Short mmCIF file of C-alpha atoms in Angstrom, two decimals:
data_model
loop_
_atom_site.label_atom_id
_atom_site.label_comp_id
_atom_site.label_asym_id
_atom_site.label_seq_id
_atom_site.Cartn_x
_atom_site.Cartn_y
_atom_site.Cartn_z
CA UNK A 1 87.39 9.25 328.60
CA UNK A 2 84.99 11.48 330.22
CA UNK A 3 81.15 11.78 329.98
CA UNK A 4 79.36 13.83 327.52
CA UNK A 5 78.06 16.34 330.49
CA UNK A 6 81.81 16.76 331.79
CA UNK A 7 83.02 18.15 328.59
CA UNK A 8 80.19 20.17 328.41
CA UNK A 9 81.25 22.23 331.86
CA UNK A 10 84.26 24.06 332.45
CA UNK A 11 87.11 21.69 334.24
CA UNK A 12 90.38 23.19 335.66
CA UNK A 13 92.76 21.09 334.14
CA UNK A 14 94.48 20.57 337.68
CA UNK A 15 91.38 19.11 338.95
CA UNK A 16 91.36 15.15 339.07
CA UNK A 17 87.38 14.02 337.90
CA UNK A 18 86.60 10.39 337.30
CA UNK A 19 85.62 9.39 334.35
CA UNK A 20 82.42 8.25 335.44
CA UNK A 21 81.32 10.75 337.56
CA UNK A 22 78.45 12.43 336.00
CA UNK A 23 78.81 16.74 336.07
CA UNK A 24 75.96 18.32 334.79
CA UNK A 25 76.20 21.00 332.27
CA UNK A 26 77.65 24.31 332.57
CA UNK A 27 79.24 23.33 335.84
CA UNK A 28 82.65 24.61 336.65
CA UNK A 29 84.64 22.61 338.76
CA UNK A 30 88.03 24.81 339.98
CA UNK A 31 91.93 23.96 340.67
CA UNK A 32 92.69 21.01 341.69
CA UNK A 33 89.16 19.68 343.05
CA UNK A 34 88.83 15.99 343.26
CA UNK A 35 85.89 14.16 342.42
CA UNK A 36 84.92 10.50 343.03
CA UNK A 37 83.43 7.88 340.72
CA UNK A 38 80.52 7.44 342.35
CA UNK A 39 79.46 11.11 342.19
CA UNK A 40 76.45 12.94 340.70
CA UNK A 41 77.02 16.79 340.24
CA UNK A 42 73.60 19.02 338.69
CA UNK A 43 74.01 21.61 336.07
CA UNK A 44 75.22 24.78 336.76
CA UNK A 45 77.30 24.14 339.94
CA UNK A 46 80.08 25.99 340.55
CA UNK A 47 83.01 24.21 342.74
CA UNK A 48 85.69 27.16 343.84
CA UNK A 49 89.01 24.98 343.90
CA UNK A 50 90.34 22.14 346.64
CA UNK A 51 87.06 20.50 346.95
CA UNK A 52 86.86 16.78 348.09
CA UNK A 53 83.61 14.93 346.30
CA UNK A 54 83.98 11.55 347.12
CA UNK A 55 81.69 8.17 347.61
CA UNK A 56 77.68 7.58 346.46
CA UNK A 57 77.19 11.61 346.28
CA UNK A 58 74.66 13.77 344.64
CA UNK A 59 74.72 17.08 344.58
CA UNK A 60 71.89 19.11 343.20
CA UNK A 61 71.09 22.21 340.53
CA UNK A 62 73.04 25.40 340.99
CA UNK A 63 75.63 24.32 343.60
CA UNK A 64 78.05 26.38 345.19
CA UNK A 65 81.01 24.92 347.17
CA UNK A 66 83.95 26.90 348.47
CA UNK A 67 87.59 25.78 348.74
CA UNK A 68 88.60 22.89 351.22
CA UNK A 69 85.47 21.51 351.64
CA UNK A 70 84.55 18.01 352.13
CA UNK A 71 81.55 15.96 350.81
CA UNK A 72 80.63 12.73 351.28
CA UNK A 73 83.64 11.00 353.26
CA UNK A 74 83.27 8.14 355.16
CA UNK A 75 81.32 8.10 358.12
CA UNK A 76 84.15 8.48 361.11
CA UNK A 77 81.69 6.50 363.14
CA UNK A 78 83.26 3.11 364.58
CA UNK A 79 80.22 1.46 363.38
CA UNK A 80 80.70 1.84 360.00
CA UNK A 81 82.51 -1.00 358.00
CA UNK A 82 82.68 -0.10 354.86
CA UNK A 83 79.22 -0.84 353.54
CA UNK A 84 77.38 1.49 350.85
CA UNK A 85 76.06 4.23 351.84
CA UNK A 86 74.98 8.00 350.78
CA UNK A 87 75.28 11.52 350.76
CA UNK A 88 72.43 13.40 349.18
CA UNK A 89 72.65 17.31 348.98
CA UNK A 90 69.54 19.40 347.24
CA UNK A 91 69.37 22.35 344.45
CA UNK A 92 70.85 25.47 345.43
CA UNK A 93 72.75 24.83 348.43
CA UNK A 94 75.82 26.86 349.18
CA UNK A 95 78.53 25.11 351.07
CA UNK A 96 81.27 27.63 352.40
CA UNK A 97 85.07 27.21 353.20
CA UNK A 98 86.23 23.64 355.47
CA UNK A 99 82.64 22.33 355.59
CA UNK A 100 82.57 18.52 356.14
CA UNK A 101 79.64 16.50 355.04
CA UNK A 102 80.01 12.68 355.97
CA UNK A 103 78.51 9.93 354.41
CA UNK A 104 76.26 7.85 356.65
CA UNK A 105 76.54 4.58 358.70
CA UNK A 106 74.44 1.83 357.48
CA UNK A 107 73.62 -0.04 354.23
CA UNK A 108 71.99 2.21 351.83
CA UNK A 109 71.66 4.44 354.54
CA UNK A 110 71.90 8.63 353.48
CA UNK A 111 73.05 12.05 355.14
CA UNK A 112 70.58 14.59 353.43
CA UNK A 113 70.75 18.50 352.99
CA UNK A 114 68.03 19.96 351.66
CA UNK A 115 67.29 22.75 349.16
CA UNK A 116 68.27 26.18 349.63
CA UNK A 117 70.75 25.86 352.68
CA UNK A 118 73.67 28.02 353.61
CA UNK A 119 76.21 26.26 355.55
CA UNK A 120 79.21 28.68 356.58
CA UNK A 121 82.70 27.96 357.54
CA UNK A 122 84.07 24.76 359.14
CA UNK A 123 80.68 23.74 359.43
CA UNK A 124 80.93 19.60 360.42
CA UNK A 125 77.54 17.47 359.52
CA UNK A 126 78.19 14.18 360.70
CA UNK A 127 77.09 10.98 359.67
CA UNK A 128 73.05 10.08 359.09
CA UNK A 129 72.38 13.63 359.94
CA UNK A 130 69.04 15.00 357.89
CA UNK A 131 69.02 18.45 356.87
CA UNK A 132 65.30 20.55 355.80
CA UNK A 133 65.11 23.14 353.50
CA UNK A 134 66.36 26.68 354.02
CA UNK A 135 68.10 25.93 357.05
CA UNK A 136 71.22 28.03 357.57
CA UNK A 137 74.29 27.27 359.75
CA UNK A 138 76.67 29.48 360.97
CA UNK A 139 80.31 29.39 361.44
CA UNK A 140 81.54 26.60 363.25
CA UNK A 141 78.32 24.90 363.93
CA UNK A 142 78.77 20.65 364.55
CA UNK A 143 76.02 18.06 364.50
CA UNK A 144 76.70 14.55 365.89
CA UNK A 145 75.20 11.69 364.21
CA UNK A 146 71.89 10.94 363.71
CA UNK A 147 70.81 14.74 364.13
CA UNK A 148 67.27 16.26 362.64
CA UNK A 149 67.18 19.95 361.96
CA UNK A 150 64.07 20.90 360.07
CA UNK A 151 62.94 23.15 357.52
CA UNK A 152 63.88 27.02 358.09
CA UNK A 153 65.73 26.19 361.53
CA UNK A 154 68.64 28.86 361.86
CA UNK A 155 71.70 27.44 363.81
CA UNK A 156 74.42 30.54 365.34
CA UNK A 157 78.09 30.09 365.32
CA UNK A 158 80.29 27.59 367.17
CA UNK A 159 76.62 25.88 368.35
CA UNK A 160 77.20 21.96 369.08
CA UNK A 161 74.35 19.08 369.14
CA UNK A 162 74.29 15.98 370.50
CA UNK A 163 73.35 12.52 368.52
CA UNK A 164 69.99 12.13 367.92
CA UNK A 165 68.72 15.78 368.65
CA UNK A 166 65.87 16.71 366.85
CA UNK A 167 65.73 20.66 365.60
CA UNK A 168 62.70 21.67 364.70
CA UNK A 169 61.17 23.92 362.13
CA UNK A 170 61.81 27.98 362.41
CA UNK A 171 63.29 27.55 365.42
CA UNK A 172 66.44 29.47 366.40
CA UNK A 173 69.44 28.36 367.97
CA UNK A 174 71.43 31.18 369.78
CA UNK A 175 75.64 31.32 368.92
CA UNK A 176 77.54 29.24 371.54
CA UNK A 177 74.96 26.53 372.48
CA UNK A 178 75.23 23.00 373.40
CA UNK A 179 71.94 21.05 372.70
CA UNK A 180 71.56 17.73 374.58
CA UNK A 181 67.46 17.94 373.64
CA UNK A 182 65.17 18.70 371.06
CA UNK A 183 64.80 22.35 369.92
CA UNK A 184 60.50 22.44 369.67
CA UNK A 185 59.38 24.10 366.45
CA UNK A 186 59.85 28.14 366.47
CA UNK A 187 61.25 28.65 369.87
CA UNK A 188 64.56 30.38 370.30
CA UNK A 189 66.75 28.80 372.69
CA UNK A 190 70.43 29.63 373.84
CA UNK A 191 73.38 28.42 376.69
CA UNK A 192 75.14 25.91 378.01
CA UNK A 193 73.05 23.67 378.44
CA UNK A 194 70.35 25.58 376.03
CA UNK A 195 67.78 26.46 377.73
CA UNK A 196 64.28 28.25 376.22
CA UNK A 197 63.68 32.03 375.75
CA UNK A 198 60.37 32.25 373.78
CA UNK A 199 59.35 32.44 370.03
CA UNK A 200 61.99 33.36 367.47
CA UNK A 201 60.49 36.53 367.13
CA UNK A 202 62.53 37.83 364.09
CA UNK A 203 62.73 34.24 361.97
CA UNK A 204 58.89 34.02 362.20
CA UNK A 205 58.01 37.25 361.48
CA UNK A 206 60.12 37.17 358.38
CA UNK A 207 58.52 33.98 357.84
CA UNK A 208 55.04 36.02 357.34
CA UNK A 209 53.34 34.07 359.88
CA UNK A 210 50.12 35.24 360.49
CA UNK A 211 49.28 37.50 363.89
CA UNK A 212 46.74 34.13 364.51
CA UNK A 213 49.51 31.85 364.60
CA UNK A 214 51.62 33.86 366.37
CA UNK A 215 49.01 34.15 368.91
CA UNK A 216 48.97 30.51 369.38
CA UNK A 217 52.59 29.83 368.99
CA UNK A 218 53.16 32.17 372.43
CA UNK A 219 50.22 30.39 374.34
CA UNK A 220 51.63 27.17 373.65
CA UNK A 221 55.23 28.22 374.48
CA UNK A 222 53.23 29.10 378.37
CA UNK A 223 51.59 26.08 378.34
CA UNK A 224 55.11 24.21 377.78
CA UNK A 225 57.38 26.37 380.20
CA UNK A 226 55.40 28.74 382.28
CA UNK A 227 52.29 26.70 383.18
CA UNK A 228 54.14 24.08 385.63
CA UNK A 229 52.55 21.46 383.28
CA UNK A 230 54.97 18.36 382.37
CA UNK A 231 54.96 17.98 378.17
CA UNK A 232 51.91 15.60 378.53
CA UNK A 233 49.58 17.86 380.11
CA UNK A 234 51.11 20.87 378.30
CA UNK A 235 50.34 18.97 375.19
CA UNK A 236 46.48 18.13 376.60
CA UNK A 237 46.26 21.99 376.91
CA UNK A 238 47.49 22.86 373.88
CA UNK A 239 44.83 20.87 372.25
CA UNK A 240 41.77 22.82 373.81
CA UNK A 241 42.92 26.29 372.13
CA UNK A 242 44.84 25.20 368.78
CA UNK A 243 43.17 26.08 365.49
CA UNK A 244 46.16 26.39 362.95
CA UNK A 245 48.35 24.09 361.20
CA UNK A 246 51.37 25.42 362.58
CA UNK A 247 50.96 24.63 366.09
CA UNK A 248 49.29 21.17 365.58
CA UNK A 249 52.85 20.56 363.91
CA UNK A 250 53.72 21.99 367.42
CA UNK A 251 52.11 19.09 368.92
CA UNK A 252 53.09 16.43 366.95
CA UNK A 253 56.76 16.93 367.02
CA UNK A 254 55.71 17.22 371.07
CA UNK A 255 54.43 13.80 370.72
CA UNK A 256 56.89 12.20 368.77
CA UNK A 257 59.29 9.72 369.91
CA UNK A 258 62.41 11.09 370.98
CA UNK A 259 66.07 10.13 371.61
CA UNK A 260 66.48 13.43 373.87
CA UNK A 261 63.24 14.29 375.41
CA UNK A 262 62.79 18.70 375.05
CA UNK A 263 64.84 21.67 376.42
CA UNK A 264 63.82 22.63 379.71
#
């Protein structure tokens, strides 16, 4: 017998739904979607037909997910035995054709997408991955485990990151690239392995960022990679001239422990 909210949305009756899963109203899930028990759909989400819901998933508000796509599997790490964990997607997030979203590794552990995202075809987010808002992934793009891309980060096609890369906010990542180390907040970087090629000009400035900020943004991108300081004294430097928000985010994620270490 299904829930109250199920037979309140519009189910294909090819698609297989468990009883318990929990679809929020005026959802429409397509031909021959499957969706798990453990499952937590919004309202108004629209699943196209052939999608794969499965384990401790939640999907947010206004949904929409495009044939053959693939939420919340089982992490394919060799770590993972079996134990609970999650996959938590935000409101309005549109998930495009062959995009795989895997659960994490870990007890109670979660892979997280934020709100507003567009992830485009074959996309592959991989286990313990964390996701900001508005970020937007081209075709083709794959994260290894344990990746960070932040709010408003825009990822080109067929672009590859290693585990534990962090990616930071409004930065830009050009089609093609392989990142071994963290992406610093709105730089644009690109190649094989990607290297840095100043601000992303076009994100920020759609952004609205003020001409201040933008100001400081390009000193501190000299101070980083034209100054022959190492990320220490760059980040000493940086320090004497910043006066917005934005770049003392610059500085923190700077200081921040990381996996990778930064692009070079």
């Amino acid at each position: 017998m299904y829930s109250l909210n199920i037979l309140r949305s519009m189910v294909h009756p090819t698609a297989i739904v468990h009883p318990d899963a929990i679809i929020g109203e005026d959802s429409e899930i397509g031909p021959y979607c499957v969706i798990g028990e453990h499952v937590r759909i919004g309202p108004r989400a629209m699943l196209s037909a052939h999608v794969v819901i499965s384990g401790h998933t939640t999907i947010g508000e206004d949904a929409r997910i495009y044939p053959f796509a693939s939420i919340g599997t089982a992490s394919q790490d060799k770590k993972y035995e079996g134990e609970i964990a999650y996959t938590a997607i935000g409101n309005r997030v549109t998930i495009r054709e062959y995009v795989s979203i895997h659960s994490a590794t870990g007890a109670g552990e979660t892979t997280s997408i934020g709100d507003d995202c567009l992830l485009l075809g074959y996309v592959h987010i991989a286990h313990n991955c964390r996701i900001g808002n508005g970020v937007t992934m081209s075709n083709l793009c794959q994260l290894a485990g344990h990746v960070v891309v932040e709010d408003h980060a825009n990822l080109g096609g067929m672009a590859g990151a290693h585990q534990f890369v962090r990616i930071g906010a409004y930065s830009m990542v050009g089609g093609g690239s392989k990142l071994r180390r963290d992406v610093p907040p709105y730089f644009l970087v690109e190649g094989e392995p990607a290297r840095p090629f100043g601000l992303n000009k076009v994100g920020l400035k759609r952004a609205e960022f003020s001409s201040k900020t933008l100001a400081e943004m390009k000193e501190c991108y000299k101070l980083l990679y034209n100054s022959g300081h190492n990320v220490t004294q760059a980040v000493a430097a940086m320090r004497e001239i910043v006066t917005t928000d934005e770049c003392r985010y610059l500085i923190t994620f700077l200081e921040e422990k990381s996996e990778r270490g930064i692009v070079k």
